[in-house]
Coordinates of C-alpha atoms and ligand atoms in Angstrom, one line a residue:
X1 CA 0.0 0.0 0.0
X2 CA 1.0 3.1 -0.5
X3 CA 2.5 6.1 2.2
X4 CA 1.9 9.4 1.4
X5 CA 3.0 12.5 3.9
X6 CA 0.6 14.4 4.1
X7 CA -2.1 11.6 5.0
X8 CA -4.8 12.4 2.2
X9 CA -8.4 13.0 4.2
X10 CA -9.8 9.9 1.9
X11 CA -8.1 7.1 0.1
X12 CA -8.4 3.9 -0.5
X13 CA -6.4 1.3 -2.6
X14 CA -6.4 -2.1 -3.9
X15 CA -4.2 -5.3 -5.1
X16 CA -4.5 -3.8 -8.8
X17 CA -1.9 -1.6 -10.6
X18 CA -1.5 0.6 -13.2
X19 CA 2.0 1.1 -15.3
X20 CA 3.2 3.9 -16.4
X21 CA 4.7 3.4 -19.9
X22 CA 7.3 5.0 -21.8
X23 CA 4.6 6.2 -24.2
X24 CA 2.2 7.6 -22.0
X25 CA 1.2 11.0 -22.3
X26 CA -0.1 13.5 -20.0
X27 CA -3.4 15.0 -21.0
X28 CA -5.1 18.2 -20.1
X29 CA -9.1 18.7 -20.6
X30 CA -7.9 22.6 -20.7
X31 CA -5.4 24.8 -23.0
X32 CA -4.8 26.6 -19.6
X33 CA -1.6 27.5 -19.4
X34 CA -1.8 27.1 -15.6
X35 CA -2.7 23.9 -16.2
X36 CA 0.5 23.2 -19.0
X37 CA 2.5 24.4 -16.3
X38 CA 1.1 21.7 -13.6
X39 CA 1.9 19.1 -16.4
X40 CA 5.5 20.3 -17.1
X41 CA 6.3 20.3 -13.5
X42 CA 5.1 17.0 -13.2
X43 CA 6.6 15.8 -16.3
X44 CA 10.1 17.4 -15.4
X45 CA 9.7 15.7 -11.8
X46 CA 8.9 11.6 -13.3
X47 CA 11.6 12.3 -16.5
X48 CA 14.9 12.1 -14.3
X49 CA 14.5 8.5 -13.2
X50 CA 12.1 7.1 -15.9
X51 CA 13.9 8.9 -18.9
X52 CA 10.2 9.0 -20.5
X53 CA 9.4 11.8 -22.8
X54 CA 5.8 12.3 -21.1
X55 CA 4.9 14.7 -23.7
X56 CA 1.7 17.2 -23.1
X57 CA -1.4 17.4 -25.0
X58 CA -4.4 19.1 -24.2
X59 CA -7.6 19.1 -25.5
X60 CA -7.6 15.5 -26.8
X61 CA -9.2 12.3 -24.8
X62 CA -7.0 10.2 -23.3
X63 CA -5.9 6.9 -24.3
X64 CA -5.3 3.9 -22.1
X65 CA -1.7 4.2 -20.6
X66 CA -2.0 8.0 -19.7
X67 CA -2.0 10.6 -17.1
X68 CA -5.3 13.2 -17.4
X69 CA -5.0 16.5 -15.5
X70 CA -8.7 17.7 -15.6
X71 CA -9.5 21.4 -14.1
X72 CA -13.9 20.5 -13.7
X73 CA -15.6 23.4 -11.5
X74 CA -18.3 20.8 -10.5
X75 CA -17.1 19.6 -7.2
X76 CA -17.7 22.8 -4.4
X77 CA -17.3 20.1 -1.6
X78 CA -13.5 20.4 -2.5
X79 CA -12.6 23.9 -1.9
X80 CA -9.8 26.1 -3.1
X81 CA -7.4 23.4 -2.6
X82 CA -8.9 20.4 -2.5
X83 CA -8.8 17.3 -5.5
X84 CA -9.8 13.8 -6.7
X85 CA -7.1 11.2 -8.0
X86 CA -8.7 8.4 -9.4
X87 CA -5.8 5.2 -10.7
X88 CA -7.1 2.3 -13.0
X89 CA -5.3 -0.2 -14.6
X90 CA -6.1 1.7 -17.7
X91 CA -5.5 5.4 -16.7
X92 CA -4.7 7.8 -13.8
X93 CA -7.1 10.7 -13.9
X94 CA -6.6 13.9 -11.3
X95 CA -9.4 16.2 -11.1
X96 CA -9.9 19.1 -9.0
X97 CA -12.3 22.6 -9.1
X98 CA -8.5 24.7 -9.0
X99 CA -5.3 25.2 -10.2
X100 CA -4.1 24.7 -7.3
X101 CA -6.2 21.8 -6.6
X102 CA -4.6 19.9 -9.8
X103 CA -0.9 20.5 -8.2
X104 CA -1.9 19.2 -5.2
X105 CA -3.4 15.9 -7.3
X106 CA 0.3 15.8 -8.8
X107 CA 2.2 15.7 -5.5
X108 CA 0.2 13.1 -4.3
X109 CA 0.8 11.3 -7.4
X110 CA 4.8 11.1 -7.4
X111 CA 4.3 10.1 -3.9
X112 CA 2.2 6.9 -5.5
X113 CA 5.1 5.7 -7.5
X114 CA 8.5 3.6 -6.3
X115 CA 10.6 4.9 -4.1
X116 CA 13.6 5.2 -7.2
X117 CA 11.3 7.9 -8.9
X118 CA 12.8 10.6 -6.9
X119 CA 16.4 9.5 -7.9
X120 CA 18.1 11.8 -10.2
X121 CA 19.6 9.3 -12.4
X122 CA 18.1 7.1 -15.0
X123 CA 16.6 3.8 -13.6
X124 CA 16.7 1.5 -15.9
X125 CA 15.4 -1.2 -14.5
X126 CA 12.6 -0.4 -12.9
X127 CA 8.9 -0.6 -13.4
X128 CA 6.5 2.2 -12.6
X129 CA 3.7 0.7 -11.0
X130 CA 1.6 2.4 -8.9
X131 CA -1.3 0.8 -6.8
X132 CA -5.2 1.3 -8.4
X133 CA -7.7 3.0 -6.0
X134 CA -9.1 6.8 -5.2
X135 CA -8.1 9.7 -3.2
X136 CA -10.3 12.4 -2.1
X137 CA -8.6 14.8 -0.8
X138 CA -8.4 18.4 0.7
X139 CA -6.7 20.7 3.3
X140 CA -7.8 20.5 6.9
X141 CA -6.3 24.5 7.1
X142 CA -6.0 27.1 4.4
X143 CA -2.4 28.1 6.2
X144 CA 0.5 25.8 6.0
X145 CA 3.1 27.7 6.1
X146 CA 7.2 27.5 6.8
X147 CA 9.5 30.6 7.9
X148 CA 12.9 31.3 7.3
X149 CA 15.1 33.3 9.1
X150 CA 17.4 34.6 6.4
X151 CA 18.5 37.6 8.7
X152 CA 20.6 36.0 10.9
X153 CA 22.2 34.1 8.0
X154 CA 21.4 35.0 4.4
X155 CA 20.1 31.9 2.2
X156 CA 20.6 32.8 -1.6
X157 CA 18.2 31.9 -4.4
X158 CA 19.3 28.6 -5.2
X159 CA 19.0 27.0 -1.9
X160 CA 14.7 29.1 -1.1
X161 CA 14.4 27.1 -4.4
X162 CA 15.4 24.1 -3.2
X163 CA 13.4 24.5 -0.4
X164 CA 10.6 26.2 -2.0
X165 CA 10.5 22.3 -4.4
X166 CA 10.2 20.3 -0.8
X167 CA 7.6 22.5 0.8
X168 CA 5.7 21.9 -2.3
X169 CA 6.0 18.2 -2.4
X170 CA 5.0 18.3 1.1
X171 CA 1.7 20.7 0.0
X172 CA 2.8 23.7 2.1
X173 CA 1.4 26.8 0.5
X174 CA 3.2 29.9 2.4
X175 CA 6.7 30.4 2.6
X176 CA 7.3 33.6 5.2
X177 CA 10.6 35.2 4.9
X178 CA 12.1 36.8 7.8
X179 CA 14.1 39.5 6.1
X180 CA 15.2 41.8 8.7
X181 CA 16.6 41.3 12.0
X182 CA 19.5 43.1 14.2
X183 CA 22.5 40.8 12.1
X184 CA 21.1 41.5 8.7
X185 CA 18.8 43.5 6.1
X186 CA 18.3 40.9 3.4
X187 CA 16.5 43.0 0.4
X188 CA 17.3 46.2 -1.5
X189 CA 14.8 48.6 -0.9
X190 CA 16.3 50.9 -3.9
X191 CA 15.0 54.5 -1.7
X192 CA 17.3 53.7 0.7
X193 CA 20.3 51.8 -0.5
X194 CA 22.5 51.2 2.7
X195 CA 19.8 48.9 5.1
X196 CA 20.8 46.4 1.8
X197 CA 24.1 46.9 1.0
X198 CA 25.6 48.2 4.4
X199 CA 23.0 46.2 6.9
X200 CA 23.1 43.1 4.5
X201 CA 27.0 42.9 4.7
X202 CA 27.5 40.6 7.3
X203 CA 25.6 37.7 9.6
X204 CA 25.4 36.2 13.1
X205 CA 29.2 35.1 14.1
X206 CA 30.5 37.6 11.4
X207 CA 29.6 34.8 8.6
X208 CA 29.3 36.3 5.0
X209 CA 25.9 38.6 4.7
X210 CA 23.9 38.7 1.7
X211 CA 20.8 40.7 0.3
X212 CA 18.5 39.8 -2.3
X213 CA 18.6 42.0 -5.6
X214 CA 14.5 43.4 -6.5
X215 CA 15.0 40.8 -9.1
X216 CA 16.1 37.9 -6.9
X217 CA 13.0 38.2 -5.1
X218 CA 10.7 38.6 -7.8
X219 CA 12.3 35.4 -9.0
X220 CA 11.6 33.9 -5.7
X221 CA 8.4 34.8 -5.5
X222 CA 7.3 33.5 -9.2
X223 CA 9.0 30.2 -8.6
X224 CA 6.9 30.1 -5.7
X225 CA 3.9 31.0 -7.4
X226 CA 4.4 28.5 -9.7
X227 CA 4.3 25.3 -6.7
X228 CA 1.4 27.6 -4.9
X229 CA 3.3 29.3 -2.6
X230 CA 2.8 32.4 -1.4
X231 CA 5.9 34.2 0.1
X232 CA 5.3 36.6 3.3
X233 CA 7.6 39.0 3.6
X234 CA 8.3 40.4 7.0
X235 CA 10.4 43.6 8.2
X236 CA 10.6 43.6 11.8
X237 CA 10.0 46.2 13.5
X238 CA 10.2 48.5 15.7
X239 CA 12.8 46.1 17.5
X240 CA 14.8 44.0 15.8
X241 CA 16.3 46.5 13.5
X242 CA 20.6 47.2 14.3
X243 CA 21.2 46.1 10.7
X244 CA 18.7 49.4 9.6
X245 CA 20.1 51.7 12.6
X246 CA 23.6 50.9 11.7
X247 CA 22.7 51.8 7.9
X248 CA 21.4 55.7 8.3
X249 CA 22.3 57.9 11.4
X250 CA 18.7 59.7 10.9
X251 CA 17.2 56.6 12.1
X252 CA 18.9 56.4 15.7
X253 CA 17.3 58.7 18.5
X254 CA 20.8 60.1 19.2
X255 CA 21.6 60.3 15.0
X256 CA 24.2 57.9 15.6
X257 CA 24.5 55.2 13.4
X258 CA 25.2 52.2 16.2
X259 CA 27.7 49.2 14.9
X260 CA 27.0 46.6 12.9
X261 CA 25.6 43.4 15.8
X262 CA 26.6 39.8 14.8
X263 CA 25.8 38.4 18.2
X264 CA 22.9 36.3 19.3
X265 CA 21.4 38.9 21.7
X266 CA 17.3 40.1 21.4
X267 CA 15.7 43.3 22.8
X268 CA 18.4 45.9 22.6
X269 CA 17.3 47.5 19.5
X270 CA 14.4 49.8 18.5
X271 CA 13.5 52.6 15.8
X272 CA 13.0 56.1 16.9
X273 CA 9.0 56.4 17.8
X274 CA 9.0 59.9 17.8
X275 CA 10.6 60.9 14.7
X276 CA 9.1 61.8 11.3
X277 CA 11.8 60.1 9.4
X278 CA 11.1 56.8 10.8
X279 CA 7.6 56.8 9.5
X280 CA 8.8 58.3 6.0
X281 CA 11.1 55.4 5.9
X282 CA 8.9 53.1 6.6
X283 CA 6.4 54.2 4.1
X284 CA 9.3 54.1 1.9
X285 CA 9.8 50.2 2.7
X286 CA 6.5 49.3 3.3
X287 CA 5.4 50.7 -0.3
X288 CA 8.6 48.7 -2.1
X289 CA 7.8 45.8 -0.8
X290 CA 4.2 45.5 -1.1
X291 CA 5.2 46.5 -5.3
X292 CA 7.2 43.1 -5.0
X293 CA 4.2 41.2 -3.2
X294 CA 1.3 39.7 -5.1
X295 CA 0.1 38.4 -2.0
X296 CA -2.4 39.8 0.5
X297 CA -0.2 39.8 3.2
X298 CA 2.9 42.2 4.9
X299 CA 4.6 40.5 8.2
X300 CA 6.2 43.6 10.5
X301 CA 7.5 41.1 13.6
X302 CA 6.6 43.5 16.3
X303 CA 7.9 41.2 18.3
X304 CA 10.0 41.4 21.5
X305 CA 10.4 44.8 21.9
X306 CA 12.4 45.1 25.0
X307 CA 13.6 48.5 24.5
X308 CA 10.5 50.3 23.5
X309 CA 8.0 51.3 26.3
X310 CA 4.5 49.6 25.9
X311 CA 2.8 53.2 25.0
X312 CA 5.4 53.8 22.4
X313 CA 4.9 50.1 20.7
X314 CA 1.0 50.6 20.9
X315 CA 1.3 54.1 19.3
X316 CA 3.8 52.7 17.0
X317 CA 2.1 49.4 15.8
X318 CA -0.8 51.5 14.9
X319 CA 0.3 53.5 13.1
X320 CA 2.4 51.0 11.0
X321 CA -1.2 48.7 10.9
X322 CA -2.3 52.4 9.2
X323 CA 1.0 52.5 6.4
X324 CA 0.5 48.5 5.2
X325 CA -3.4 48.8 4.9
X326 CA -3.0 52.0 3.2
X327 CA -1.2 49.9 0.6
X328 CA -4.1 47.2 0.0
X329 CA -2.4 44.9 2.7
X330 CA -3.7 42.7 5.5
X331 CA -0.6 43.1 8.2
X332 CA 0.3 40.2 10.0
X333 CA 2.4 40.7 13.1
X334 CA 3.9 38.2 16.2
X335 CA 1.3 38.3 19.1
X336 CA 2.7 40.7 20.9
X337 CA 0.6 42.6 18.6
X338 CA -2.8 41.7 20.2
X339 CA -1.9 44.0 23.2
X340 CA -3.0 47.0 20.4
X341 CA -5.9 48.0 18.4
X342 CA -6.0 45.6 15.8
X343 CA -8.0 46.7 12.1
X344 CA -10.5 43.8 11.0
X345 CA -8.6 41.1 8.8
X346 CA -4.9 41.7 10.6
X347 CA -3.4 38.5 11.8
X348 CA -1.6 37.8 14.5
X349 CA 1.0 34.9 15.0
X350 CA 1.2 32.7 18.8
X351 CA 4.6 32.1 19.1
X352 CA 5.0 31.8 22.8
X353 CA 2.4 33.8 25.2
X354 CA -1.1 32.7 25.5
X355 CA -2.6 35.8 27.2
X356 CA -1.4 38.1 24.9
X357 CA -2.6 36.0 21.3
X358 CA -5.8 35.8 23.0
X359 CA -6.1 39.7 23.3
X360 CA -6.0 39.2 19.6
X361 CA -8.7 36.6 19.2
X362 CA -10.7 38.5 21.5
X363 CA -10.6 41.5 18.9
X364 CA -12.3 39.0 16.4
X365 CA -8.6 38.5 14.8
X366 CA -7.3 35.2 13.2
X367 CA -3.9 33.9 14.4
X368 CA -1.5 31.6 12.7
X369 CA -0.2 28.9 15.0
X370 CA 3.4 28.6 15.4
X371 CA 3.8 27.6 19.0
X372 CA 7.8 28.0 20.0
X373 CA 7.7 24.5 21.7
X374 CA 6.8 22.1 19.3
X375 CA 7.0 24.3 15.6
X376 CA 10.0 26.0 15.8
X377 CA 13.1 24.1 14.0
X378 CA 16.0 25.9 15.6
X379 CA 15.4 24.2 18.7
X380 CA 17.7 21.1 19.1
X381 CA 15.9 17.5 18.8
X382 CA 17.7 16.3 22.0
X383 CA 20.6 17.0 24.5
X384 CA 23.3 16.2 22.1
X385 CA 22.3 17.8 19.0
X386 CA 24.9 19.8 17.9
X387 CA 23.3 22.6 15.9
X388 CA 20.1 24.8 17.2
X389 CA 19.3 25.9 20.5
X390 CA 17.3 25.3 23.7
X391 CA 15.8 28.6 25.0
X392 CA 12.5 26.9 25.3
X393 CA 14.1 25.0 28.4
X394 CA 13.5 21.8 25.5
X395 CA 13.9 19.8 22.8
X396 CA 11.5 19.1 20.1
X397 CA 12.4 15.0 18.6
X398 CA 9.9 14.2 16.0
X399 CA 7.1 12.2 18.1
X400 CA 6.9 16.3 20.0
X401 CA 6.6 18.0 16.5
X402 CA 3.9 16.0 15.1
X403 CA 2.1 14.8 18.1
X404 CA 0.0 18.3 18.7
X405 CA -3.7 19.8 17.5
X406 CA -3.6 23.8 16.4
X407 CA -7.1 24.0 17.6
X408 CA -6.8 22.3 21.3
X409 CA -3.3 23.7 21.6
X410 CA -4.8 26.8 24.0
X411 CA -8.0 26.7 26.0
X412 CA -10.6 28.6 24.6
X413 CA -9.6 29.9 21.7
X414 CA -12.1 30.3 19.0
X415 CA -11.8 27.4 16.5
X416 CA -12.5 29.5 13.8
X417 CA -9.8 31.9 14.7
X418 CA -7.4 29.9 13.4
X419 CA -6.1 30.2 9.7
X420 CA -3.5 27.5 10.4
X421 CA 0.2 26.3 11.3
X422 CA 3.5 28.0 10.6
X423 CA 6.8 25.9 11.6
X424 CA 9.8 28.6 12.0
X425 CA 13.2 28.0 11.4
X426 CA 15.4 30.6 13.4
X427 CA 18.9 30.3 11.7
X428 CA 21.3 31.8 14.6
X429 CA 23.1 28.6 14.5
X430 CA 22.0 27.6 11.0
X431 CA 24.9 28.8 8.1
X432 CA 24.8 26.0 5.6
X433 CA 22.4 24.2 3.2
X434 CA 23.2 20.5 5.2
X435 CA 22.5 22.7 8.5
X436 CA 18.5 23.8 6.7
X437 CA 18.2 20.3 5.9
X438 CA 19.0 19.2 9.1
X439 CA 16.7 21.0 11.1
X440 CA 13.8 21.1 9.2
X441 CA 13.8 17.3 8.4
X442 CA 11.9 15.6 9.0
X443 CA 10.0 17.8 11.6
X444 CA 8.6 19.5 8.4
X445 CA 6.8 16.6 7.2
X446 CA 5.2 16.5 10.7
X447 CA 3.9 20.4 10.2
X448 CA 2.6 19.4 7.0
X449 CA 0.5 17.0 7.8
X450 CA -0.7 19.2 11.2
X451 CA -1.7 21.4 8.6
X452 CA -3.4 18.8 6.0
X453 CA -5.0 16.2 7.3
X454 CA -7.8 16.2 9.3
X455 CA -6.8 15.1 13.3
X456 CA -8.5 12.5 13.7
X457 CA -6.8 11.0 11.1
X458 CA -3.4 11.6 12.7
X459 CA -1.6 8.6 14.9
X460 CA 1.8 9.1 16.1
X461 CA 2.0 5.1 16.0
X462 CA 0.9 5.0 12.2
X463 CA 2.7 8.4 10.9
X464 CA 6.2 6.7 12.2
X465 CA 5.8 4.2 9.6
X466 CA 4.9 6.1 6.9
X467 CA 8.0 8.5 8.0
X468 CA 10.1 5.2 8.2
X469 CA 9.4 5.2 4.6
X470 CA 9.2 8.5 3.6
X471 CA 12.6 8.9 4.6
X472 CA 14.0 7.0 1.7
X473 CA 12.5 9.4 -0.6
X474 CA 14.2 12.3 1.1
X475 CA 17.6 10.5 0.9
X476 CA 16.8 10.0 -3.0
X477 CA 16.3 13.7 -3.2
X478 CA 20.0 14.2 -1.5
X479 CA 18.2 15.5 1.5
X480 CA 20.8 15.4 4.9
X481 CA 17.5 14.9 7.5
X482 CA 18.2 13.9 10.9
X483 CA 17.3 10.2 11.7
X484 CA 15.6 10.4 14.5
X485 CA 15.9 7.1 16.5
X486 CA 12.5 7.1 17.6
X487 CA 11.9 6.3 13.6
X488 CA 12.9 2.8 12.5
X489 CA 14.3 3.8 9.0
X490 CA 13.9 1.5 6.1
Ligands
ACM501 C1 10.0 35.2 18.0 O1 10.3 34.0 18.2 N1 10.6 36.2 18.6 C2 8.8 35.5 17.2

């Protein structure tokens, strides 16, 4: 039988099988060129072990031996996301109501094949049988979402690509990028030149810094786009923010530009509250980034604020709420944002303190789920992990970052507050693409799930073998995950 991470919400297979061939093709009931693009991912993701051409046709019926994508707006029950797979011995048919729908119907189908499909070499040997049955299948929340810390150290294009290809295979549809922090500014923001090129020069531990070019992004952002990922983009502020008070003098309540910071430290920074410029540059940033943002959302941190008084952070996260809706935003800010006056349709994101994310529920505001103790990645797995850190007075192994419900998580809460998960990976101690890997595998496959499949089809006792499993498709995808020894790896 087949394992699939995420758990689909309905599937069932049988004894029969249907072979792929090397003259099957993949057929679209649509000249969509969303759709072409589905098919050409999918094609480009089955051609490096199976060396099949897999050519696309659309608008012709299939023929026994092929793959039909079919976009059919006749199935509300399936939602934005949501899609049907159905596998005979003859054909195997994905439908779904969305684009996005179909590329979910896709993951789940590479997932159906041998393990040796995710090898990047030719296998010439093998057969490409996968197991008949159905799948009906759709997200349990409409936020699933990752962030990066690429502050503390910068990750360049290739490797948010690379990572950008395993969120999608793991249907993860948000990508939040933590661009700013007191070690680093991480994107151009051409109005005021220096927060990139002086506050992106260097990283935590003096490691090389790093900025992403307006057209880096955009290209991160399309390729996104393209695997139904929306990037977030957040500029913490007011605290959080050396790498922009080192950049301009103006900035600094004493006009003094401070040093660059490549330590570890939180708190010590804040912007000016009380001067015009700050807000002129932050209309400045705010604007340039929501011109690179086809999403709805702008992240400004706001959290952990140690060195601005509670007044000034109220005043000042107000009036920033004021700048990002001006632009056509939603804001989205940590929770310490529900102790001001929050707009309709701003979210706030638990990360750590329950009375203050429920100040922000309690305003009728949605809240992302991203609890410190069991979602974030940075945090080691056990005592003797070297990488990652432990200021949560814990580790987080794999059985701790799956076994755990968004909605029971905090007393009270409303259920339909909550828009979702977000797993965070906080890169302090994180330089290297083998470090990334590391950390985030395979708790990420964990979040995924939490943010798919319905609870009460989740089983810490059932998702270990599946993850057992699983891992051998990571290794084939050159992925260095940790290997856990509650998991008994195949
Ligand atoms: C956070 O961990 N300071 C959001």
């Amino acid at each position: 039988m087949p394992t699939l991470i995420p758990q689909p919400s309905q599937a069932n297979f049988h004894e029969t099988v249907f072979n792929l061939l090397p003259t099957a093709e993949i057929v679209l009931n649509t000249t969509e060129s969303e759709v072409f693009n589905i098919a050409a991912l999918l094609a480009a993701a089955l051609r490096p072990a199976t060396r099949f051409e897999l050519p696309i046709r659309a608008g012709k019926a299939s023929q026994a031996g092929d793959i039909a994508l079919m976009l059919e707006g006749n199935d509300p029950q399936l939602g934005a996301e949501g899609y049907t797979l159905e596998i005979s011995p003859e054909k195997a048919t994905l439908r779904a109501p969305t684009a996005a729908g179909l590329f979910y119907a896709t993951q789940t189908l590479r997932q159906l094949f041998p393990i040796a499909i995710d090898c990047k070499d030719e296998q010439p040997n093998q057969t490409w049988q996968i197991a008949c049955g159905q799948v009906r299948d759709q997200p349990n929340y409409a936020w699933r979402g990752m962030m990066l810390d690429v502050a503390r150290h910068f990750f360049g294009v290739d490797a948010l690509k690379h990572l950008i290809d395993l969120l999608a295979y793991h249907k993860i549809n948000t990508l939040h990028l933590h661009l700013t922090d007191d070690q680093g500014w991480r994107i151009m923001i051409e109005s005021w030149p220096w927060l990139a090129l002086h506050g992106g020069s260097t990283a935590t531990n003096g490691d090389p810094g790093g900025y992403y070019t307006q057209a880096d992004y955009r290209a991160i952002v399309a390729y996104a786009q393209e695997r139904y990922i929306t990037v977030v983009p957040e500029i913490d502020m007011p605290g959080h923010t050396n790498a922009a008070l080192a950049s301009y003098d103006e900035l600094n309540e004493n006009g003094l530009a401070p040093n660059l910071y490549t330590g570890i430290k939180v708190g010590f920074s804040s912007l000016a509250i009380h001067k015009a410029i700050t807000y002129q540059f932050i209309e400045d940033v705010v604007r340039e980034i929501a011109a690179l943002t086809p999403g709805k959302y702008l992240h400004i941190g706001g959290d952990e604020t140690h060195s601005t008084s509670e007044t000034d952070y109220i005043t000042f996260i107000e009036r920033i709420q004021e700048i990002v809706t001006k632009t056509g935003k939603q804001m989205i800010g940590w929770e310490e944002i529900g102790k001001t006056h929050l707009k309709p349709g701003t979210v706030a994101q638990f990360w750590w303190n329950r009375k203050v994310i429920t100040q922000a529920t309690d305003q009728g505001n949605s809240i992302i789920m991203s609890p410190a103790n069991k979602a974030y990645m940075d945090i080691k797995y056990h005592e003797m992990t070297t990488l990652g850190l432990a200021w949560t007075k814990s580790y987080t192994e794999i059985k701790d970052a799956y076994e755990w419900d968004p909605a029971s998580l905090i007393d009270g809460l409303p259920a339909e507050s909550i828009l979702g998960i977000e797993s965070a990976l906080w890169t302090e101690t994180i330089f290297t693409q083998g470090n990334l890997d590391f950390m985030a595998f395979p708790r990420l496959c964990g979040y995924a799930e939490i943010g798919w499949t319905p609870p009460e089809k989740r089983n810490w006792d059932e998702y270990r073998g599946r993850l057992a499993k699983h891992g051998q498709r990571l290794q084939k995808m050159g992925i260095q995950f940790y290997h856990s020894s509650q998991i008994d790896w195949e």
